[in-house]
Coordinates of C-alpha atoms in Angstrom, one line a residue:
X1 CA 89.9 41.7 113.6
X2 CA 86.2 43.5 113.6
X3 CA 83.5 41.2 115.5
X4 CA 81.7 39.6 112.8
X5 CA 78.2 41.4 112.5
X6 CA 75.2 38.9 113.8
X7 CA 72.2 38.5 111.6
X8 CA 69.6 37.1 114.7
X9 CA 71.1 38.4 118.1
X10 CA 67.9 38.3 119.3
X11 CA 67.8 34.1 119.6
X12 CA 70.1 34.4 122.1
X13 CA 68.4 36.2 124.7
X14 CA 67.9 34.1 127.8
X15 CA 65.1 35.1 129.4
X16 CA 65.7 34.1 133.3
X17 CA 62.6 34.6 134.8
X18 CA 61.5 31.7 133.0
X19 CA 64.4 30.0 132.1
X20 CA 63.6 30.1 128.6
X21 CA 66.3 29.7 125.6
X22 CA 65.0 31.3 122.7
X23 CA 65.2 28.6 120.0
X24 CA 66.4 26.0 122.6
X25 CA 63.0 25.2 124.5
X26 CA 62.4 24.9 127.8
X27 CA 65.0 24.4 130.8
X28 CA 64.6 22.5 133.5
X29 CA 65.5 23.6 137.1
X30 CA 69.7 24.1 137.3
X31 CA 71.6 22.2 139.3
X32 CA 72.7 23.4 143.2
X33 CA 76.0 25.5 142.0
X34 CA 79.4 24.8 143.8
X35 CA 80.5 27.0 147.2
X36 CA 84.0 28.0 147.7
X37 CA 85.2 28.0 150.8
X38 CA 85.7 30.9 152.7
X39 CA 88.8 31.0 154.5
X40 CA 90.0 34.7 155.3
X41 CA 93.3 36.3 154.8
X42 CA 93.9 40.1 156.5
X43 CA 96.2 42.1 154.0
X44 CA 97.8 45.3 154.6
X45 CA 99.5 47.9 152.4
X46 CA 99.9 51.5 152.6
X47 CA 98.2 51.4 155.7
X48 CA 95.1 49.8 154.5
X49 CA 93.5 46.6 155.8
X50 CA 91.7 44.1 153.5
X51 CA 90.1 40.6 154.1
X52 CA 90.3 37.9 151.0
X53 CA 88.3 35.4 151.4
X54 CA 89.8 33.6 148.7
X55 CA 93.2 34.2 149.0
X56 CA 93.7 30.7 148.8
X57 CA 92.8 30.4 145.0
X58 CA 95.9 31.9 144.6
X59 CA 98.1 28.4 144.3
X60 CA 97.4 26.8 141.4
X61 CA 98.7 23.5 142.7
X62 CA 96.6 23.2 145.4
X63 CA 94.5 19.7 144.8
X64 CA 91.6 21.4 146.3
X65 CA 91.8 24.8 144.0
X66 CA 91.8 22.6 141.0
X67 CA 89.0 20.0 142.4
X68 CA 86.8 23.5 142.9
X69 CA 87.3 24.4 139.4
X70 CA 86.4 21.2 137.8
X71 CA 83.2 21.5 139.4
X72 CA 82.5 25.3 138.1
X73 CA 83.4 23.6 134.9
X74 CA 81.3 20.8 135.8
X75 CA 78.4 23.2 136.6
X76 CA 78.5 25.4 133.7
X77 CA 78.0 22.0 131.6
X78 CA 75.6 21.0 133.4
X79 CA 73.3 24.5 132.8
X80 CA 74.2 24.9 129.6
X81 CA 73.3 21.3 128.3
X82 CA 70.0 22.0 126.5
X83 CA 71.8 24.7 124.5
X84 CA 74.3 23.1 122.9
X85 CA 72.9 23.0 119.3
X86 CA 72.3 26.6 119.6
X87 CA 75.8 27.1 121.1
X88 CA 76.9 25.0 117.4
X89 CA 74.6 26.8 115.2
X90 CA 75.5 30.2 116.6
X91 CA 79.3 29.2 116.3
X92 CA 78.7 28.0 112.4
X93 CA 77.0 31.3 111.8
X94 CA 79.8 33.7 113.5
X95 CA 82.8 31.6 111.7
X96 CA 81.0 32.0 108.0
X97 CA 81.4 35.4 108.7
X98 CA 85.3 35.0 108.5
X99 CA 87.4 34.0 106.0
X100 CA 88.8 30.9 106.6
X101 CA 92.0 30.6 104.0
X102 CA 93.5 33.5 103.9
X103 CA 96.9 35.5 103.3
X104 CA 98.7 38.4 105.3
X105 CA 100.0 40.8 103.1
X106 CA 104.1 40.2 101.9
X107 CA 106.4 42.6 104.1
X108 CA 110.2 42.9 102.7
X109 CA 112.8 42.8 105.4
X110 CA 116.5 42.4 103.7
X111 CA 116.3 39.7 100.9
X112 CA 113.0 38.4 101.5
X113 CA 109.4 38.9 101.7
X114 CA 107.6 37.6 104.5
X115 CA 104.0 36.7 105.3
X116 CA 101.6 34.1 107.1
X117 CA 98.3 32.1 106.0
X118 CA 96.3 30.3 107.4
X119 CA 94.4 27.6 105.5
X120 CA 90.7 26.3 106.4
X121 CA 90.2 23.3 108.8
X122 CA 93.4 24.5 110.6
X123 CA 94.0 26.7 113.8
X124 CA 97.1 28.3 113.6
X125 CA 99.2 30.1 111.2
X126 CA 102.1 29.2 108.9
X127 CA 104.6 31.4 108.4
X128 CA 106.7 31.7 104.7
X129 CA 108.3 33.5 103.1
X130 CA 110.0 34.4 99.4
X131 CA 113.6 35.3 98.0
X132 CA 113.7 38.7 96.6
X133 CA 110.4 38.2 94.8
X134 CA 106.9 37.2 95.5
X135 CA 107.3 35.3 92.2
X136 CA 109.7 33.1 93.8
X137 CA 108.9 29.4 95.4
X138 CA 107.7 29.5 99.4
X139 CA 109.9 28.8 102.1
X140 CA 107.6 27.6 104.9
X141 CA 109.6 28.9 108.0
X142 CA 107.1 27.3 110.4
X143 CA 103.9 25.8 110.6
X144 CA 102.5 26.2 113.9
X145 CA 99.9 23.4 113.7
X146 CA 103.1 21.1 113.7
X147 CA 103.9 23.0 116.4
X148 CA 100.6 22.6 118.6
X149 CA 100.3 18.7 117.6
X150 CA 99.6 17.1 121.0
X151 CA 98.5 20.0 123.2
X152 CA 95.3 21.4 124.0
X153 CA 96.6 24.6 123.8
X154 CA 99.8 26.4 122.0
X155 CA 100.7 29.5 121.5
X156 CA 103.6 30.4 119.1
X157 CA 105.2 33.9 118.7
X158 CA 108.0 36.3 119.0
X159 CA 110.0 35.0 115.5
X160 CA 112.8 36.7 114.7
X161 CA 115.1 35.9 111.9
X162 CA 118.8 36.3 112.3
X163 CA 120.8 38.7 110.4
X164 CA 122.4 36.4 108.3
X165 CA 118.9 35.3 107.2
X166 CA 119.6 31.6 108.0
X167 CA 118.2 31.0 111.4
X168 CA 114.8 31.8 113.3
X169 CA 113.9 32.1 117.1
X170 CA 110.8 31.7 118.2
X171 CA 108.2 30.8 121.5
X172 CA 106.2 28.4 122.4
X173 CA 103.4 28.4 125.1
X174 CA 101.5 25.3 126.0
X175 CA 100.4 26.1 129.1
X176 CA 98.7 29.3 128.7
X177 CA 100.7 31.3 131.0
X178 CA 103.1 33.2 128.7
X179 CA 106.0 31.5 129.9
X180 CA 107.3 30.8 126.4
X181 CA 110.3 28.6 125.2
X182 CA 112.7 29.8 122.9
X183 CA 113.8 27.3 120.2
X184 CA 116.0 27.9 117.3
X185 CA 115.6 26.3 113.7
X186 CA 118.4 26.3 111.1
X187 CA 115.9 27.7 108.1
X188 CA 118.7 26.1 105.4
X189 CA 118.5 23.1 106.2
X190 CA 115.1 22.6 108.3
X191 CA 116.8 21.3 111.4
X192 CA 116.1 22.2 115.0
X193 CA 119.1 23.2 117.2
X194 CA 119.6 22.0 120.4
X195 CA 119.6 25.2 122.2
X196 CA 116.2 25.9 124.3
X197 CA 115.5 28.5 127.0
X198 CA 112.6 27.8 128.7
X199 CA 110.0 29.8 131.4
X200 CA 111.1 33.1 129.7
X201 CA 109.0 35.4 127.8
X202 CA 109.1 35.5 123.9
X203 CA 110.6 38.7 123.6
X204 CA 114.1 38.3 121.4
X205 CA 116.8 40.4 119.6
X206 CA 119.7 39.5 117.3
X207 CA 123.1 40.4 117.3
X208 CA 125.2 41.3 114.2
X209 CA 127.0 37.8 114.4
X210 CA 123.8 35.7 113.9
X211 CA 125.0 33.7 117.5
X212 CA 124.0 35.7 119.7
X213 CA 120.2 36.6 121.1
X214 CA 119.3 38.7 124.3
X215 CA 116.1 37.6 125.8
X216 CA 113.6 38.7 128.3
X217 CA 112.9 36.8 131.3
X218 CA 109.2 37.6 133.6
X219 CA 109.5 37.3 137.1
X220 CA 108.1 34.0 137.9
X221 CA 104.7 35.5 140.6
X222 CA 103.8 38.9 139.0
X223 CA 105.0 38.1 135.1
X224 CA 106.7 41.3 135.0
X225 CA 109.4 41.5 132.4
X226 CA 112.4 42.4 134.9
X227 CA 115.6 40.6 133.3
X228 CA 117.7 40.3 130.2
X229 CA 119.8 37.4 129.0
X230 CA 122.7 37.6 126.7
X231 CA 122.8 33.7 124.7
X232 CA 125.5 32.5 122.5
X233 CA 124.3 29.5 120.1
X234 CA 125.8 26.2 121.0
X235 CA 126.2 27.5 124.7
X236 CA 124.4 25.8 127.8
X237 CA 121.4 28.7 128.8
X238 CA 122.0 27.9 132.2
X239 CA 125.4 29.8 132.0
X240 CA 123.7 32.7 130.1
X241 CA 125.2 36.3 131.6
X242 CA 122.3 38.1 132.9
X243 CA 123.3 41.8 131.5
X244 CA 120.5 43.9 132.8
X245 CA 118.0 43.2 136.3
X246 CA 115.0 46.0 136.5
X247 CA 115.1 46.3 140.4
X248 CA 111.9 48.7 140.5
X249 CA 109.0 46.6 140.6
X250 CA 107.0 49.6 139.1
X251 CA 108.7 49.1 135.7
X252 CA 109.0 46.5 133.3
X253 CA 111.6 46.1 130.8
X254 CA 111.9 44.3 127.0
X255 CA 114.8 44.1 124.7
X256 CA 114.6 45.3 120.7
X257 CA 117.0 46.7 117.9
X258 CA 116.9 49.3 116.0
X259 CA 115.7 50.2 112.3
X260 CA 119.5 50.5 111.7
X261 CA 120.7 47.2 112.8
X262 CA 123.0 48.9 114.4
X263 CA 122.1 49.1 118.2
X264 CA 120.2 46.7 120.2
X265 CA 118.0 48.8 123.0
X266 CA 116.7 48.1 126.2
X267 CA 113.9 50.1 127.2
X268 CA 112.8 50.3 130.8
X269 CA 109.1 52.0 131.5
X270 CA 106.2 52.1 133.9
X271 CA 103.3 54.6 133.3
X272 CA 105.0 57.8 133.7
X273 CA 109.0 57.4 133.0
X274 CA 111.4 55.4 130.9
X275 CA 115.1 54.7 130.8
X276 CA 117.0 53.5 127.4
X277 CA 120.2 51.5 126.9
X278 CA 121.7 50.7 123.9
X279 CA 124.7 48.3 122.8
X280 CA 126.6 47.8 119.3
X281 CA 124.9 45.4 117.8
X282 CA 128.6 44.2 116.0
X283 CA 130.0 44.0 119.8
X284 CA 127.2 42.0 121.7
X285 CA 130.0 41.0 124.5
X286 CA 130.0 44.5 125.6
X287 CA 128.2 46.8 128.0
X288 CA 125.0 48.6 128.0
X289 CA 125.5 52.3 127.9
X290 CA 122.3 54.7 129.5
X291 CA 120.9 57.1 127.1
X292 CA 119.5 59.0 129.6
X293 CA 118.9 58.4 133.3
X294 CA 115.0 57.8 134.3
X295 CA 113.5 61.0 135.5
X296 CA 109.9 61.5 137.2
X297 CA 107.4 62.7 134.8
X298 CA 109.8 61.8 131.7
X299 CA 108.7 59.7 129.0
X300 CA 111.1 59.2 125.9
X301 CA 112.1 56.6 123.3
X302 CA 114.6 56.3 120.4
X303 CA 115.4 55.5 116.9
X304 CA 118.6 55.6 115.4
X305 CA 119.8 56.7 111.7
X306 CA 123.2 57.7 110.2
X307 CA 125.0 59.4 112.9
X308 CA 122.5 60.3 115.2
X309 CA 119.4 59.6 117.6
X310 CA 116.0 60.6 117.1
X311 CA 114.2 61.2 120.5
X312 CA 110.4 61.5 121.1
X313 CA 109.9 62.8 124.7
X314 CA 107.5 64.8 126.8
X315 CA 110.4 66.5 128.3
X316 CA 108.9 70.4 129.0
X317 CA 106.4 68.7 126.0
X318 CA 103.2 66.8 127.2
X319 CA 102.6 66.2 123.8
X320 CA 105.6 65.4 123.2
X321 CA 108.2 66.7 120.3
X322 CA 111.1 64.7 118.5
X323 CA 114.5 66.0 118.8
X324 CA 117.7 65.0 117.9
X325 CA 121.6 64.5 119.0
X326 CA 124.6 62.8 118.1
X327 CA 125.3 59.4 118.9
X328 CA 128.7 60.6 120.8
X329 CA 127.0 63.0 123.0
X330 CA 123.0 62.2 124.1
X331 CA 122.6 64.2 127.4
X332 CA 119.7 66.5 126.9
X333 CA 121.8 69.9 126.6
X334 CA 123.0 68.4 123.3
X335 CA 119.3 67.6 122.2
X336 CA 118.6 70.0 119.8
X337 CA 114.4 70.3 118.8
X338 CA 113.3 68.6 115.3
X339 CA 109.5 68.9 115.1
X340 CA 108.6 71.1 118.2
X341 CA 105.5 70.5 120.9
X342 CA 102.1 72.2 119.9
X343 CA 99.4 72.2 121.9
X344 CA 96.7 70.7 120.1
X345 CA 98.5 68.0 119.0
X346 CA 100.2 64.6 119.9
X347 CA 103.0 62.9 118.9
X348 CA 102.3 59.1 118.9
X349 CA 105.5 57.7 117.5
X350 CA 107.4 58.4 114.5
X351 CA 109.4 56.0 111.5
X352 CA 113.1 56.8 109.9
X353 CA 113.7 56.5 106.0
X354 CA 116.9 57.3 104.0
X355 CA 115.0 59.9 102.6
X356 CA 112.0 61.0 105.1
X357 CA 110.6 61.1 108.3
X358 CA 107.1 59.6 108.9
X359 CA 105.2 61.4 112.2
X360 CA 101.7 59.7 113.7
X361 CA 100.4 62.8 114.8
X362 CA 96.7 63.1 116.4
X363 CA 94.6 66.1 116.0
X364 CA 91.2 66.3 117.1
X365 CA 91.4 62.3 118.1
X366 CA 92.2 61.4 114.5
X367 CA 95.5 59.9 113.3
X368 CA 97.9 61.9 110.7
X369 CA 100.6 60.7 108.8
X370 CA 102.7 63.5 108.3
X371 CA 105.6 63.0 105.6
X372 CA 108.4 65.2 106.0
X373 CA 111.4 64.9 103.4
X374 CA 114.6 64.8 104.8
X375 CA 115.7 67.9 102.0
X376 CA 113.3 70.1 104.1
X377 CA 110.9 70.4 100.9
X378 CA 107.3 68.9 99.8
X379 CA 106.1 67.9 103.5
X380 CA 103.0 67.0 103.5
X381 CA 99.9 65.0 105.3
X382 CA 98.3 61.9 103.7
X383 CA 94.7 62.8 102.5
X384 CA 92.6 59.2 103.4
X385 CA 89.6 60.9 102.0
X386 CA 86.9 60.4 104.8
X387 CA 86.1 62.6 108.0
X388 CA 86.8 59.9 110.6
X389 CA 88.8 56.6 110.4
X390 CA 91.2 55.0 111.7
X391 CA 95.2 54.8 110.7
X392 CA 98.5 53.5 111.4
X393 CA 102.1 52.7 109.8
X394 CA 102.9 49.3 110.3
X395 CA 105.6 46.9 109.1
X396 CA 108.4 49.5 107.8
X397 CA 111.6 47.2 108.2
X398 CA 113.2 48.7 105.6
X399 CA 114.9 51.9 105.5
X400 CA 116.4 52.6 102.2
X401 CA 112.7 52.4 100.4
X402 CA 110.4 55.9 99.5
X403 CA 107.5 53.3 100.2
X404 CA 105.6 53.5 103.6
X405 CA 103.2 50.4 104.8
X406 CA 99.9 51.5 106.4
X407 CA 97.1 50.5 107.6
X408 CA 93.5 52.3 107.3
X409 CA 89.9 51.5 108.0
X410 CA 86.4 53.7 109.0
X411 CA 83.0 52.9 109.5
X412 CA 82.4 52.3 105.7
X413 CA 86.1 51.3 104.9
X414 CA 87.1 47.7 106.1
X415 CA 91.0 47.3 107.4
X416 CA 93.0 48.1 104.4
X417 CA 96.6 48.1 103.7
X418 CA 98.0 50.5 101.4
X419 CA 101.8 51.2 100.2
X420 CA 102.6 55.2 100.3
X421 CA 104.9 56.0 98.0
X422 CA 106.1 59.4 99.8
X423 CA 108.1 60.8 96.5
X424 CA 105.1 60.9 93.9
X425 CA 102.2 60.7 96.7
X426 CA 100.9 57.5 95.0
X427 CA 98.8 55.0 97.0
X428 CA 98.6 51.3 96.2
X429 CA 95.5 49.1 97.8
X430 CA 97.1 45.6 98.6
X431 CA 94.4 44.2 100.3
X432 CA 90.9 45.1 102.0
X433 CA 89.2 43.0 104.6
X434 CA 86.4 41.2 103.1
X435 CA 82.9 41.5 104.7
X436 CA 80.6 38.3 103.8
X437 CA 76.9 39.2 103.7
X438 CA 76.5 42.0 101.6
X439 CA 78.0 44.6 102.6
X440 CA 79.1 47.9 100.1
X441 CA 81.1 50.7 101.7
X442 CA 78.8 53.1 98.9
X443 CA 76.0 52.3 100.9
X444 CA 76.5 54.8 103.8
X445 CA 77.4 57.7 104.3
X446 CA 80.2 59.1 107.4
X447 CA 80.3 62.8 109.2
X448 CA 82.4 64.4 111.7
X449 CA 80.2 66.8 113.6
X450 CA 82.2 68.5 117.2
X451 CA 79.7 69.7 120.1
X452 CA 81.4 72.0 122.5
X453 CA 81.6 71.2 126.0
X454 CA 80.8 73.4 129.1
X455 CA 84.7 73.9 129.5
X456 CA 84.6 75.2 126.4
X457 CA 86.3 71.7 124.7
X458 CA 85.3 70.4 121.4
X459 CA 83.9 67.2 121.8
X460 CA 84.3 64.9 118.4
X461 CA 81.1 62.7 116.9
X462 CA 80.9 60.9 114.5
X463 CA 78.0 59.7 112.6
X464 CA 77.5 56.8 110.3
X465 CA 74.1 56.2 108.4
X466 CA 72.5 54.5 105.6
X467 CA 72.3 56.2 102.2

């Protein structure tokens, strides 16, 4: 979401010197701020010493961390008393600025079409959805503000819907930590089931049978995603099987399935490596094969299609290719190249259709959407008609659709979403971002201009300007 554009910035200047507000009037002398307490602790790594002298404000339990808090909190109040209608009045103006009851747009994902709204007066989102046609009576799958009734804070995410369609896991923060709990709601008849898993992350994948999740568990210090659970519905998650442990504390590791439905992956990755495993999705009681081992310097991920794996990887490619092998043999002497590394472009990631192959490319720091047929004819780029934006695919569950899902906006365009159809090249607007105020995209104007660097490098600009 773009920051909301602010008509009188200049009332909010605080001018120190004289600790004057402008529009609040004059403020009085602040109180004394509090002191933390200095207690030093000597750390050494790598050969290094350090001295914290707040090491201490590490325990969030500690009675005397939380008492020191308070009075920042306490403080801050205090200071910022005599600009608390401002602090109102600036809030009103930044919140007319945004919509307030509004509508995600519809996605189709097996026999439904799902979105989210969010209705004014209320903080959080409700989540539908519609049989087979947006025509059809809303199924509200969950409403969040139920959800947060009672805490201060909530946070809700990771939904998944199961297979059969009848059933939806989801998290719930109301701490603020990220350690979610997964619930599980039985979407026919509205009823919660008993099964929660709680302190884990909100990171959840199906299984074929509609009984069985996998799950991502953080590390309980450093958050880092380093386990995966196996759950059967109906089951005590105390006796979940624990079917993968990331050892090396320099990756993390997270748990998805594929566009097929028919393999659930677990991808391992730190900065500069990834491993991936992958499991039948109809056998979820059996083991995790590698795809490849991790290798220094070796980035890759997969999708899956028909009888084979798609790879992107950096393999002898830093801007990576896509290649391709068979599912029964995936070491990289059967790899064989698809769309081959060039140098003055990058491969960001890449969707799989019955018919085509979407790639994000970037050239000269601008996103391409490069369609490329399956039948080996009519490839082509989508034209978006301006000299710099910005561009992505987003929520493509389906695969046996000619219609690709993107999103698009520039410095004159708001966020719009567009269907692609990649047969006839037609482009459908299904909604733009409105902009309260004023604002007309025809009244300015956009270039691309490139200055070359001492290295010889072009360096991109781009300009925006009234008409």
């Amino acid at each position: 979401m773009s920051l909301p554009r602010m008509a009188h910035w200049s009332q909010a200047v605080l001018f120190v010197g004289s600790l004057v507000v402008a529009g609040c009037g004059t403020v009085s002398s602040p109180p004394e701020p509090p002191v933390a307490e200095i207690v030093p602790k000597t750390l050494e790594a790598h050969g290094d010493v350090r001295v914290d002298n707040y090491f201490w404000m590490r325990d969030r339990e500690n009675p005397k961390v939380i008492e020191y808090l308070n009075a920042e909190n306490a403080y801050t109040d205090a200071v910022m008393a005599h600009a608390e209608g401002f602090q109102t009045k600036l809030f009103e103006e930044i919140k007319g600025r945004i919509k307030q009851t509004d509508l995600s747009v519809p996605y189709r994902q097996d026999d439904y079409f799902y979105y989210d709204r969010q209705e004014d007066g209320k903080d959080y989102s409700i989540y539908c959805r519609k049989k087979q046609s947006l025509d059809a009576p809303e199924e509200i799958i969950l409403d969040a503000n139920q959800v947060a009734e009672g805490h201060e804070y909530c946070s809700v995410g990771g939904l998944e819907v199961s297979p059969g369609q009848d059933l939806l896991a989801y998290g719930v923060d109301t701490v603020g930590r990220r350690f979610y709990t997964l619930h599980f709601k039985n979407l026919a008849t509205g009823e919660m089931l008993p099964d929660r898993i709680g302190d884990v992350t909100r990171n959840v994948a199906w299984a074929n049978d509609s009984k069985t999740v996998f799950y991502a568990r953080q590390d309980p210090e450093t958050l880092r995603w380093h386990q995966i659970y196996r759950h059967v519905l109906g089951t005590d998650p105390t006796s979940d099987e624990l079917v993968y442990e990331e050892k090396d504390s320099t990756f993390g590791c997270w748990v998805w399935k594929t566009k097929s439905k028919k393999y659930i992956i677990i991808e391992s990755y730190q900065t500069l490596s990834s491993e991936v495993r992958y499991l039948d999705a109809d056998e979820p009681e059996g083991r995790f094969k590698v795809f490849l081992p991790r290798e220094p310097d070796h980035e890759y991920a997969i999708e899956h299609a028909g009888d084979r794996f798609y790879i992107r990887t950096n393999y002898r490619a830093k801007n990576f290719r896509i290649m391709q092998c068979t599912v029964a043999k995936t070491s990289k002497n059967a790899w064989k190249e698809l769309i081959p590394h060039r140098n003055d472009v990058f491969v960001e990631k890449f969707e799989l259709f019955r018919e085509f192959m979407v790639v994000e490319e970037r050239r000269d720091g601008l996103i391409q959407l490069r369609i490329r047929p399956w039948s080996g004819t009519d490839e082509h780029y989508i034209d978006f008609g301006e000299p710099a934006y910005v561009a992505y695919t987003d929520d493509n569950y389906t695969f046996n659709t000619p219609v690709l899902r993107y999103v698009y906006s520039s410095m004159t365009t708001p966020k719009s979403v567009y269907d692609y159809d990649m047969g006839t090249r037609e482009r459908t607007l299904l909604k733009q971002d409105e902009v309260l105020g004023g604002f007309q995209s025809a009244d300015y104007v956009t270039e691309r201009l490139y200055a070359k660097a001492r290295d010889g490098a072009r360096v991109p600009i781009s300009l925006l300007y009234r008409k």
